Coordinates of C-alpha atoms and ligand atoms in Angstrom, one line a residue:
Chain A
M1 CA -30.0 22.8 -39.1
E2 CA -29.2 19.2 -39.5
L3 CA -27.0 18.1 -36.7
D4 CA -24.7 15.3 -37.8
V5 CA -25.5 12.8 -35.2
S6 CA -23.4 10.0 -36.6
F7 CA -20.3 12.3 -36.7
W8 CA -20.7 13.3 -33.0
L9 CA -21.4 9.7 -32.1
T10 CA -18.2 8.7 -33.8
Q11 CA -16.2 11.3 -31.9
F12 CA -17.8 10.1 -28.7
L13 CA -16.9 6.5 -29.3
N14 CA -13.4 7.5 -30.4
G15 CA -13.0 9.4 -27.2
L16 CA -14.2 6.4 -25.2
A17 CA -11.8 4.0 -26.9
N18 CA -8.9 6.4 -26.2
A19 CA -10.1 6.8 -22.7
M20 CA -10.0 3.0 -22.1
V21 CA -6.4 2.8 -23.2
L22 CA -5.6 5.7 -21.0
F23 CA -7.4 4.1 -18.1
L24 CA -5.2 1.0 -18.3
I25 CA -2.1 3.1 -18.0
A26 CA -3.4 5.5 -15.4
S27 CA -4.9 2.9 -13.1
G28 CA -1.5 1.2 -12.7
L29 CA 0.2 4.6 -12.3
T30 CA -2.3 5.7 -9.6
I31 CA -2.2 2.5 -7.6
L32 CA 1.6 2.6 -7.6
L33 CA 1.5 6.2 -6.4
G34 CA -1.0 5.3 -3.7
V35 CA 0.8 2.3 -2.4
L36 CA 4.5 3.1 -2.9
G37 CA 4.4 6.8 -3.3
V38 CA 6.4 6.4 -6.4
L39 CA 5.7 8.2 -9.6
N40 CA 6.9 5.6 -12.2
L41 CA 8.0 7.5 -15.3
A42 CA 8.9 4.2 -17.0
H43 CA 5.2 3.2 -16.8
G44 CA 4.8 4.6 -20.4
S45 CA 7.6 2.4 -21.5
F46 CA 5.7 -0.7 -20.4
Y47 CA 2.9 0.5 -22.6
M48 CA 5.4 0.9 -25.5
L49 CA 6.8 -2.6 -24.8
G50 CA 3.3 -4.0 -25.0
A51 CA 2.8 -2.4 -28.4
F52 CA 6.1 -3.6 -29.8
L53 CA 5.6 -7.2 -28.5
I54 CA 2.2 -7.4 -30.2
F55 CA 3.9 -6.1 -33.3
S56 CA 6.3 -9.0 -33.2
S57 CA 3.5 -11.3 -32.5
S58 CA 1.6 -10.0 -35.5
I59 CA 4.5 -11.0 -37.8
I60 CA 3.9 -14.6 -37.0
K61 CA 1.4 -15.6 -39.7
N62 CA -0.9 -17.5 -37.5
P63 CA -4.5 -16.4 -37.0
S64 CA -4.1 -16.6 -33.3
W65 CA -1.2 -14.1 -33.1
F66 CA -3.3 -11.5 -31.4
W67 CA -4.6 -13.7 -28.6
V68 CA -1.2 -15.3 -28.0
G69 CA 0.3 -11.9 -27.8
L70 CA -2.5 -10.6 -25.6
L71 CA -1.9 -13.4 -23.2
L72 CA 1.9 -13.6 -23.2
A73 CA 3.2 -10.1 -23.8
P74 CA 1.7 -8.6 -20.6
L75 CA 3.2 -11.5 -18.6
V76 CA 6.6 -10.8 -20.1
V77 CA 6.4 -7.1 -19.3
A78 CA 5.1 -7.8 -15.8
G79 CA 8.1 -10.1 -15.3
F80 CA 10.4 -7.4 -16.5
G81 CA 8.7 -4.9 -14.2
T82 CA 9.2 -7.3 -11.3
I83 CA 13.0 -7.4 -12.0
I84 CA 13.2 -3.6 -12.2
E85 CA 11.3 -3.1 -9.0
A86 CA 13.1 -5.8 -7.0
F87 CA 16.6 -4.9 -8.0
C88 CA 16.6 -1.2 -8.9
L89 CA 13.7 0.6 -7.2
R90 CA 13.7 -1.3 -3.9
P91 CA 17.0 0.0 -2.6
L92 CA 15.7 3.5 -3.1
Y93 CA 12.5 3.3 -1.0
G94 CA 12.8 5.5 2.0
R95 CA 15.3 7.8 0.2
E96 CA 14.2 11.1 -1.3
R97 CA 11.6 10.8 -4.0
L98 CA 13.8 12.5 -6.5
Y99 CA 16.0 9.3 -6.7
T100 CA 13.2 7.1 -7.8
L101 CA 12.0 9.7 -10.2
L102 CA 15.5 9.9 -11.8
L103 CA 15.8 6.2 -11.9
T104 CA 12.5 5.6 -13.6
Y105 CA 13.3 8.5 -16.0
G106 CA 16.5 6.7 -16.8
F107 CA 14.6 3.6 -17.6
T108 CA 12.4 5.4 -20.1
L109 CA 15.6 6.5 -22.0
I110 CA 17.1 3.0 -21.8
L111 CA 14.0 1.3 -22.9
D112 CA 13.4 3.7 -25.8
D113 CA 16.9 3.0 -27.0
L114 CA 16.5 -0.7 -26.4
V115 CA 13.4 -0.7 -28.6
L116 CA 15.2 1.2 -31.3
L117 CA 18.0 -1.4 -31.2
I118 CA 15.7 -4.4 -31.4
W119 CA 12.9 -3.2 -33.7
G120 CA 14.6 -0.4 -35.6
R121 CA 13.3 3.1 -36.4
D122 CA 10.9 2.5 -39.2
Y123 CA 7.2 3.0 -38.8
K124 CA 5.3 -0.1 -37.6
S125 CA 1.7 -0.8 -37.9
V126 CA -0.2 -3.7 -36.3
P127 CA -3.1 -5.1 -38.1
I128 CA -6.5 -5.4 -36.6
P129 CA -7.1 -8.9 -35.3
A130 CA -9.2 -10.9 -37.7
L131 CA -12.1 -11.3 -35.3
F132 CA -12.6 -7.6 -35.0
E133 CA -12.1 -6.6 -38.6
G134 CA -14.7 -4.5 -40.4
R135 CA -17.3 -2.1 -39.2
L136 CA -20.6 -2.3 -37.4
T137 CA -23.2 -0.6 -39.5
I138 CA -26.6 0.6 -38.2
G139 CA -28.5 2.6 -40.8
D140 CA -26.3 5.6 -41.7
F141 CA -23.9 5.0 -38.9
S142 CA -20.9 2.7 -39.1
Y143 CA -18.1 2.3 -36.7
P144 CA -15.0 0.0 -36.5
V145 CA -15.7 -3.1 -34.5
Y146 CA -12.2 -3.1 -33.0
F147 CA -12.8 0.2 -31.3
L148 CA -16.0 -1.2 -29.8
F149 CA -14.0 -4.1 -28.5
I150 CA -11.6 -1.7 -26.7
I151 CA -14.6 0.2 -25.3
A152 CA -15.9 -3.1 -23.9
V153 CA -12.6 -4.2 -22.5
G154 CA -12.0 -1.1 -20.5
P155 CA -14.9 -1.5 -18.0
L156 CA -14.2 -5.2 -17.9
L157 CA -10.7 -4.6 -16.7
G158 CA -12.1 -1.9 -14.3
V159 CA -14.3 -4.6 -12.7
F160 CA -11.4 -7.0 -12.7
L161 CA -9.3 -4.4 -10.9
W162 CA -12.1 -3.7 -8.4
F163 CA -12.3 -7.4 -7.7
I164 CA -8.6 -7.7 -7.1
L165 CA -8.5 -4.8 -4.8
N166 CA -11.6 -5.5 -2.8
R167 CA -12.2 -9.2 -2.9
T168 CA -8.8 -10.8 -2.8
N169 CA -6.1 -11.1 -0.1
F170 CA -3.6 -9.4 -2.4
G171 CA -6.1 -6.5 -2.7
K172 CA -6.5 -6.3 1.0
L173 CA -2.7 -6.1 1.4
I174 CA -2.5 -3.5 -1.3
R175 CA -5.0 -1.3 0.4
A176 CA -3.4 -1.8 3.8
A177 CA 0.0 -1.0 2.4
A178 CA -1.4 2.2 0.9
T179 CA -2.5 3.5 4.3
D180 CA 0.4 2.2 6.5
S181 CA 3.0 -0.1 5.1
E182 CA 5.2 0.1 8.2
M183 CA 2.3 -1.3 10.3
L184 CA 1.7 -4.0 7.8
D185 CA 5.3 -5.0 8.1
A186 CA 5.0 -5.1 11.9
L187 CA 2.0 -7.4 11.5
G188 CA 4.2 -9.9 9.7
V189 CA 3.6 -9.2 6.1
N190 CA 6.6 -9.0 3.8
V191 CA 5.7 -5.6 2.4
N192 CA 8.4 -5.7 -0.3
R193 CA 6.5 -8.6 -1.9
V194 CA 3.3 -6.5 -1.9
F195 CA 5.2 -3.7 -3.6
T196 CA 6.7 -6.0 -6.2
G197 CA 3.2 -7.4 -6.9
V198 CA 1.7 -3.9 -7.3
F199 CA 4.5 -3.0 -9.7
A200 CA 4.0 -6.1 -11.7
L201 CA 0.3 -5.5 -11.8
G202 CA 0.9 -2.0 -13.1
A203 CA 3.3 -3.2 -15.7
W204 CA 0.8 -5.8 -16.8
L205 CA -2.0 -3.3 -17.2
A206 CA 0.2 -0.8 -19.0
S207 CA 1.4 -3.3 -21.5
L208 CA -2.1 -4.5 -22.1
G209 CA -3.0 -0.9 -22.9
G210 CA -0.1 -0.8 -25.4
I211 CA -1.3 -4.0 -27.0
L212 CA -4.9 -2.8 -27.4
A213 CA -3.8 0.6 -28.7
A214 CA -1.3 -0.8 -31.2
P215 CA -3.7 -1.5 -34.0
M216 CA -5.2 2.0 -33.8
R217 CA -2.0 4.0 -33.4
S218 CA 1.5 4.1 -34.8
V219 CA 3.9 2.0 -32.9
E220 CA 7.2 3.8 -32.4
P221 CA 9.9 4.5 -29.8
G222 CA 8.9 7.4 -27.6
M223 CA 5.2 6.6 -27.7
G224 CA 5.5 6.0 -24.0
V225 CA 6.4 9.5 -23.2
E226 CA 3.2 11.0 -24.7
I227 CA 1.0 8.6 -22.9
I228 CA 2.7 9.0 -19.5
I229 CA 2.0 12.8 -19.6
E230 CA -1.7 12.2 -20.4
S231 CA -1.9 9.5 -17.8
F232 CA -0.4 11.6 -15.2
I233 CA -3.0 14.3 -15.9
V234 CA -5.7 11.6 -15.5
V235 CA -4.2 10.6 -12.1
I236 CA -4.2 14.2 -11.0
I237 CA -7.8 14.7 -12.0
G238 CA -9.0 11.5 -10.5
G239 CA -6.9 11.7 -7.3
M240 CA -3.7 9.8 -6.6
G241 CA -4.4 6.2 -5.5
S242 CA -7.9 6.1 -6.8
Y243 CA -8.5 3.7 -9.7
L244 CA -12.1 4.9 -9.9
G245 CA -10.8 8.4 -10.3
A246 CA -8.5 7.1 -13.0
F247 CA -11.5 5.7 -14.8
V248 CA -13.5 9.0 -14.6
G249 CA -10.4 11.1 -15.4
A250 CA -9.6 9.0 -18.4
V251 CA -13.1 9.3 -19.8
L252 CA -12.9 13.1 -19.2
I253 CA -9.6 13.4 -21.0
G254 CA -10.7 11.1 -23.8
M255 CA -13.8 13.2 -24.4
L256 CA -12.0 16.5 -24.2
K257 CA -9.5 15.4 -26.8
A258 CA -12.1 13.9 -29.1
F259 CA -14.3 17.0 -29.1
G260 CA -11.6 19.5 -28.4
I261 CA -9.8 18.6 -31.7
E262 CA -13.0 19.4 -33.5
I263 CA -13.3 22.8 -32.0
L264 CA -9.7 23.9 -32.0
E265 CA -7.6 21.6 -34.1
N266 CA -4.1 21.2 -32.7
F267 CA -5.0 22.9 -29.4
A268 CA -7.0 20.2 -27.7
M269 CA -4.5 20.2 -24.9
I270 CA -5.8 23.7 -23.9
F271 CA -9.1 22.1 -23.0
I272 CA -7.3 19.6 -20.9
Y273 CA -5.5 22.2 -18.9
A274 CA -8.7 24.3 -18.7
L275 CA -10.2 21.2 -16.9
V276 CA -7.3 20.4 -14.7
L277 CA -6.9 23.9 -13.3
P278 CA -10.3 24.4 -11.7
I279 CA -10.3 20.8 -10.4
L280 CA -6.9 21.3 -8.7
I281 CA -8.1 24.6 -7.2
L282 CA -11.4 23.2 -6.0
R283 CA -10.3 19.7 -5.1
P284 CA -6.5 19.7 -4.7
R285 CA -6.5 16.0 -4.1
G286 CA -8.4 15.2 -7.3
L287 CA -12.0 14.2 -7.8
F288 CA -11.7 10.9 -5.9
G289 CA -8.6 11.5 -3.8
E290 CA -8.6 9.8 -0.4
T291 CA -11.7 7.8 -1.0
T292 CA -10.9 4.6 -2.8
I293 CA -8.2 1.9 -2.9
Chain B
M1 CA 13.0 -15.9 29.0
I2 CA 10.8 -15.4 26.0
L3 CA 12.4 -12.1 25.2
S4 CA 15.6 -10.5 26.5
V5 CA 16.8 -7.1 25.5
E6 CA 20.5 -6.8 26.3
K7 CA 22.2 -3.4 26.4
I8 CA 20.6 -2.0 23.3
N9 CA 21.5 1.4 22.0
T10 CA 19.1 3.0 19.5
F11 CA 19.4 6.1 17.4
Y12 CA 17.2 8.3 15.3
G13 CA 19.7 9.6 12.8
D14 CA 22.4 11.1 14.9
S15 CA 20.4 11.4 18.1
H16 CA 21.2 8.7 20.6
I17 CA 17.9 7.8 22.3
L18 CA 18.4 4.5 24.2
F19 CA 21.5 3.8 26.3
D20 CA 22.3 0.2 27.2
V21 CA 18.6 -0.7 27.8
D22 CA 18.2 -4.1 29.4
L23 CA 14.9 -5.9 30.1
T24 CA 13.5 -9.4 30.1
I25 CA 10.1 -11.0 29.9
A26 CA 9.3 -14.5 30.8
E27 CA 6.7 -16.7 29.1
G28 CA 3.2 -15.6 30.1
E29 CA 4.5 -12.7 32.2
V30 CA 2.9 -9.2 32.1
V31 CA 5.7 -6.6 32.4
S32 CA 5.2 -2.8 32.4
L33 CA 7.6 -0.2 31.1
L34 CA 6.9 3.1 32.7
G35 CA 8.3 6.6 32.1
R36 CA 7.5 10.1 31.3
N37 CA 6.9 11.7 27.9
G38 CA 9.9 11.2 25.7
A39 CA 11.6 8.8 28.0
G40 CA 12.2 6.3 25.3
K41 CA 9.3 3.8 25.8
T42 CA 8.1 3.8 22.2
T43 CA 11.6 3.6 21.0
T44 CA 12.2 0.5 23.1
L45 CA 9.2 -1.2 21.5
R46 CA 10.3 -0.1 18.0
S47 CA 13.8 -1.5 18.7
I48 CA 12.4 -4.9 19.7
M49 CA 10.1 -4.9 16.7
G50 CA 12.9 -4.2 14.3
L51 CA 11.2 -0.9 13.2
T52 CA 14.1 1.1 14.5
P53 CA 16.8 -1.5 14.9
P54 CA 19.3 -0.9 17.7
R55 CA 22.8 0.0 16.5
A56 CA 24.4 -2.0 19.4
G57 CA 23.2 -4.6 21.8
R58 CA 21.1 -7.7 21.4
V59 CA 17.5 -8.7 21.3
R60 CA 17.0 -12.4 22.0
W61 CA 13.8 -14.3 21.2
L62 CA 14.0 -17.5 23.2
D63 CA 17.5 -18.6 22.3
E64 CA 17.8 -16.7 19.0
E65 CA 19.2 -13.3 18.3
V66 CA 16.7 -11.3 16.3
Q67 CA 18.0 -7.7 16.4
R68 CA 19.0 -8.0 12.7
L69 CA 15.7 -9.3 11.5
K70 CA 13.1 -7.4 9.6
P71 CA 9.8 -6.4 11.4
H72 CA 7.8 -9.0 9.5
E73 CA 10.2 -11.7 10.4
I74 CA 10.1 -10.7 14.1
A75 CA 6.3 -10.6 13.9
R76 CA 6.3 -14.1 12.5
K77 CA 8.3 -15.4 15.4
G78 CA 5.2 -14.7 17.5
V79 CA 5.3 -11.0 18.5
G80 CA 2.2 -8.9 18.3
F81 CA 2.5 -5.2 18.0
V82 CA -0.2 -2.7 19.2
P83 CA 1.3 0.7 18.5
E84 CA 0.8 4.0 20.3
D85 CA -1.7 5.6 17.9
R86 CA -3.4 2.2 17.1
R87 CA -2.7 2.5 13.4
I88 CA -5.9 0.8 12.2
F89 CA -6.0 0.5 8.5
S90 CA -8.5 3.3 8.0
R91 CA -9.9 2.2 4.6
L92 CA -10.2 -1.5 5.5
S93 CA -13.2 -2.8 7.3
V94 CA -12.9 -4.1 10.9
E95 CA -13.0 -7.7 9.6
E96 CA -10.4 -7.0 7.0
N97 CA -8.2 -5.5 9.7
L98 CA -8.5 -8.7 11.7
E99 CA -7.8 -10.8 8.6
I100 CA -4.6 -8.8 7.9
G101 CA -3.5 -9.7 11.5
A102 CA -3.7 -13.4 10.7
F103 CA -2.1 -13.1 7.2
K104 CA 1.3 -14.1 8.5
L105 CA 0.2 -17.5 9.8
E106 CA 0.8 -20.5 7.6
G107 CA -1.4 -23.1 9.3
P108 CA -4.7 -23.0 11.0
S109 CA -4.8 -20.9 14.2
A110 CA -6.4 -21.1 17.6
W111 CA -7.4 -17.5 17.0
T112 CA -10.3 -17.5 14.5
L113 CA -12.7 -14.6 13.7
E114 CA -15.4 -16.5 15.6
R115 CA -13.3 -16.7 18.7
I116 CA -12.3 -13.0 18.5
Y117 CA -16.0 -12.1 18.0
G118 CA -16.9 -14.3 21.0
L119 CA -14.4 -12.4 23.2
F120 CA -15.2 -9.0 21.8
P121 CA -18.8 -9.0 20.6
K122 CA -18.5 -5.2 19.9
L123 CA -16.2 -6.0 17.0
E124 CA -18.7 -8.3 15.5
Q125 CA -21.3 -5.6 15.5
L126 CA -18.8 -3.3 13.8
K127 CA -17.3 -5.8 11.4
A128 CA -18.4 -4.1 8.2
H129 CA -17.4 -0.6 9.4
K130 CA -14.3 1.0 8.0
G131 CA -11.4 1.6 10.4
N132 CA -11.9 5.4 10.3
E133 CA -15.4 5.1 11.5
L134 CA -14.4 3.7 14.9
S135 CA -14.1 5.6 18.2
G136 CA -10.8 5.6 20.0
G137 CA -11.8 2.8 22.4
E138 CA -13.1 0.7 19.5
Q139 CA -9.8 1.3 17.6
Q140 CA -7.9 0.2 20.7
M141 CA -9.9 -2.9 21.0
L142 CA -9.5 -3.7 17.3
A143 CA -5.7 -3.1 17.5
I144 CA -5.4 -5.6 20.3
A145 CA -7.7 -8.1 18.5
R146 CA -5.7 -7.7 15.3
A147 CA -2.5 -8.6 17.2
L148 CA -4.3 -11.6 18.7
M149 CA -5.3 -12.8 15.3
G150 CA -1.6 -13.4 14.6
A151 CA -1.5 -16.0 17.5
P152 CA 1.3 -14.1 19.4
R153 CA 3.3 -15.4 22.3
L154 CA 4.2 -11.9 23.3
V155 CA 2.3 -8.7 22.7
L156 CA 3.9 -5.2 22.8
L157 CA 1.3 -2.7 23.9
D158 CA 2.1 1.0 23.6
E159 CA 0.0 3.2 26.0
P160 CA -3.3 1.4 25.4
S161 CA -5.1 3.6 28.0
E162 CA -4.0 6.9 26.4
G163 CA -6.8 9.3 25.6
L164 CA -9.6 6.9 26.6
A165 CA -12.4 7.5 29.1
P166 CA -12.2 5.7 32.5
A167 CA -14.9 3.2 31.6
I168 CA -13.1 2.3 28.4
V169 CA -9.7 2.1 30.2
K170 CA -11.4 -0.5 32.4
D171 CA -12.4 -2.5 29.3
V172 CA -8.8 -2.3 28.0
G173 CA -7.6 -3.6 31.3
E174 CA -9.9 -6.6 30.9
M175 CA -8.5 -7.2 27.5
I176 CA -5.0 -7.3 28.9
G177 CA -6.4 -9.7 31.6
T178 CA -7.6 -11.9 28.7
L179 CA -4.2 -12.0 27.2
R180 CA -2.7 -13.0 30.5
D181 CA -5.3 -15.8 30.9
E182 CA -4.4 -17.1 27.5
G183 CA -0.8 -17.4 28.6
I184 CA 0.4 -14.6 26.3
A185 CA 3.2 -12.5 27.6
V186 CA 2.7 -8.7 27.5
L187 CA 5.1 -5.8 27.5
L188 CA 2.9 -2.9 28.5
V189 CA 4.1 0.6 28.0
E190 CA 2.2 3.1 30.1
Q191 CA 2.2 6.5 31.7
N192 CA -0.8 5.6 33.8
T193 CA 1.1 4.0 36.7
R194 CA -1.8 2.8 38.7
F195 CA -3.4 1.1 35.7
A196 CA -0.1 -0.6 34.8
C197 CA 0.7 -1.7 38.3
R198 CA -2.7 -3.3 38.7
L199 CA -2.1 -5.5 35.7
S200 CA 1.6 -6.3 35.9
D201 CA 3.9 -8.9 37.5
R202 CA 7.0 -6.7 37.2
V203 CA 7.8 -3.1 36.3
Y204 CA 10.6 -1.2 34.6
I205 CA 11.1 2.5 34.7
I206 CA 12.9 4.2 31.8
D207 CA 14.0 7.8 31.9
N208 CA 16.1 9.7 29.4
G209 CA 16.7 6.5 27.5
R210 CA 18.1 4.6 30.5
V211 CA 16.5 1.9 32.6
R212 CA 16.3 3.4 36.2
F213 CA 14.4 0.6 37.9
G214 CA 13.4 -3.0 37.4
G215 CA 11.5 -4.9 40.1
T216 CA 8.2 -6.1 41.4
V217 CA 5.1 -3.9 41.7
A218 CA 5.4 -4.1 45.4
E219 CA 9.0 -2.8 45.4
L220 CA 7.9 0.2 43.2
E221 CA 4.9 0.9 45.4
A222 CA 7.1 1.1 48.4
D223 CA 9.5 3.5 46.9
E224 CA 7.9 7.0 46.9
E225 CA 11.1 8.7 45.9
L226 CA 11.5 6.6 42.8
K227 CA 7.9 7.3 41.8
S228 CA 8.2 11.1 42.3
R229 CA 11.5 11.3 40.5
Y230 CA 10.7 9.4 37.3
L231 CA 6.9 9.1 37.1
A232 CA 4.3 11.8 36.7
V233 CA 2.2 10.7 39.6
Ligands
ATP1 N1 11.4 9.8 14.6 C1 12.1 10.4 15.5 N2 13.2 11.2 15.1 C2 14.0 11.8 16.1 N3 13.8 11.8 17.4 C3 12.7 11.1 17.8 C4 11.9 10.4 16.9 N4 10.9 9.7 17.6 C5 11.2 10.0 18.9 N5 12.2 10.8 19.0 C6 12.8 11.3 20.3 O1 13.3 10.2 21.0 C7 13.0 10.3 22.4 C8 12.2 9.2 22.9 O2 10.9 9.1 22.2 P1 9.9 8.0 22.5 O3 8.8 8.2 21.5 O4 10.5 6.7 22.6 O5 9.3 8.4 23.9 P2 8.1 7.8 24.7 O6 8.6 7.4 26.0 O7 7.4 6.8 23.9 O8 7.2 9.1 24.9 P3 5.6 9.3 24.9 O9 5.1 8.8 26.3 O10 5.4 10.7 24.7 O11 5.0 8.4 23.8 C9 12.3 11.7 22.5 O12 13.2 12.6 23.0 C10 11.8 12.0 21.2 O13 11.8 13.4 20.9
MG2 MG1 5.6 6.8 23.1

């Protein structure tokens, strides 16, 4: 039997590319959970905002549209996240978790509508940036260059995140706040600023995910909801608060989806739940729970 | 006075814990706060620190009222906090724990890592270890050193001898001696009366959320009835 190597390789790379986008969303989500204990349902909306902002940027007929958008849009979204955190979420810390859950859910609805209002309902597609157009061909095998770019960016951002968390003062404060924010406060650190910083970092990462995903997916309101569910599964698999876990979890989910679809079209989610269940039973805190950050 | 607590009343939810608690600490003075389990010692420290702000009464730092300030603002005035269960950041290294202690400082400080390591060589040996890899005594040493890194003028110490072997308690006593020699005021919460009296200039006794005694160590030592009534001797 001739095994179709290039087909499986393509599926593998597709899975990786999707995993890297998922990682960008899940890493912010998991750090937020670890530090603030807040499950931010609006995190998917930051992803959506990133995608729509890069769409707007693509309308500008200038070859540098992608790079300008890639640089500016995450900053805009991070700024927006800062405002949400400081003015809406902050008063709810120390209250029941349900309040923050409801609030961030409210934001997903508001932002979906806002996006509808600004960008309209019609289907949007974002072109692949000129630099990454075309396919890489090696013998029989050919694969879109843009997807390879995404696969390369994921680990780079993973290293960047590792550096921030482990080699900067901000990272030290994030890790300290994740273990004992009250003690950090008593040592003279304005913990609210740390929280805001973490939230902004998460929004920055999520919108970056949206930007990178935009050329390979359809850009539409509601796209945040789908990604937030998958990201949350990634966080559960990897362990809350662990960005390394988010990376591994994202790769697992990416692969399961890529190959699951081939085996059982339309039922790839079954494989995901089949993976989550035993992990939760054997390691209720996830694969990397309680080890990193 | 570097710190005066004036008639504070502190609550956890609806339960009234501190009743008109008064105490003062002068610059460079070592003052102990003694009392049995549940007497309100930790609550007093939490009230001073702004962690559980008093509902009534005043906390004065030098000439300024601070009872409305946030914990980090109070810490930045020059208060070091060494809590009951040490609360070392378990996933940070010893050195990172120390650096966090100095984070609030804006300018250069007399308390550098080198100086801390000079005073507590043990911490230098352990500097790359994670907080959760330390023994109880090492954690206590780190908690005090972490407070020192913030260049405090007053340190609040909550039962530093608790759960430690006698030899380690002696080390902790020496650390408190170091604080005194540096001119740092200390409010020492203890149940170990003998340990506290040996180190202190003055003593308060708290019971059921009320201050029952305030005076010199000699006055307390002379009063057997007081000791048997309020302290587990
Ligand atoms: N978070 C809390 N919520 C409600 N009540 C509390 C809380 N913390 C302490 N208490 C109560 O307040 C009272 C004083 O407690 P506190 O911790 O100040 O005592 P303590 O003198 O430090 O005792 P110990 O020597 O055991 O540490 C106790 O009756 C305790 O049960
Ligand atoms: Mg106590």
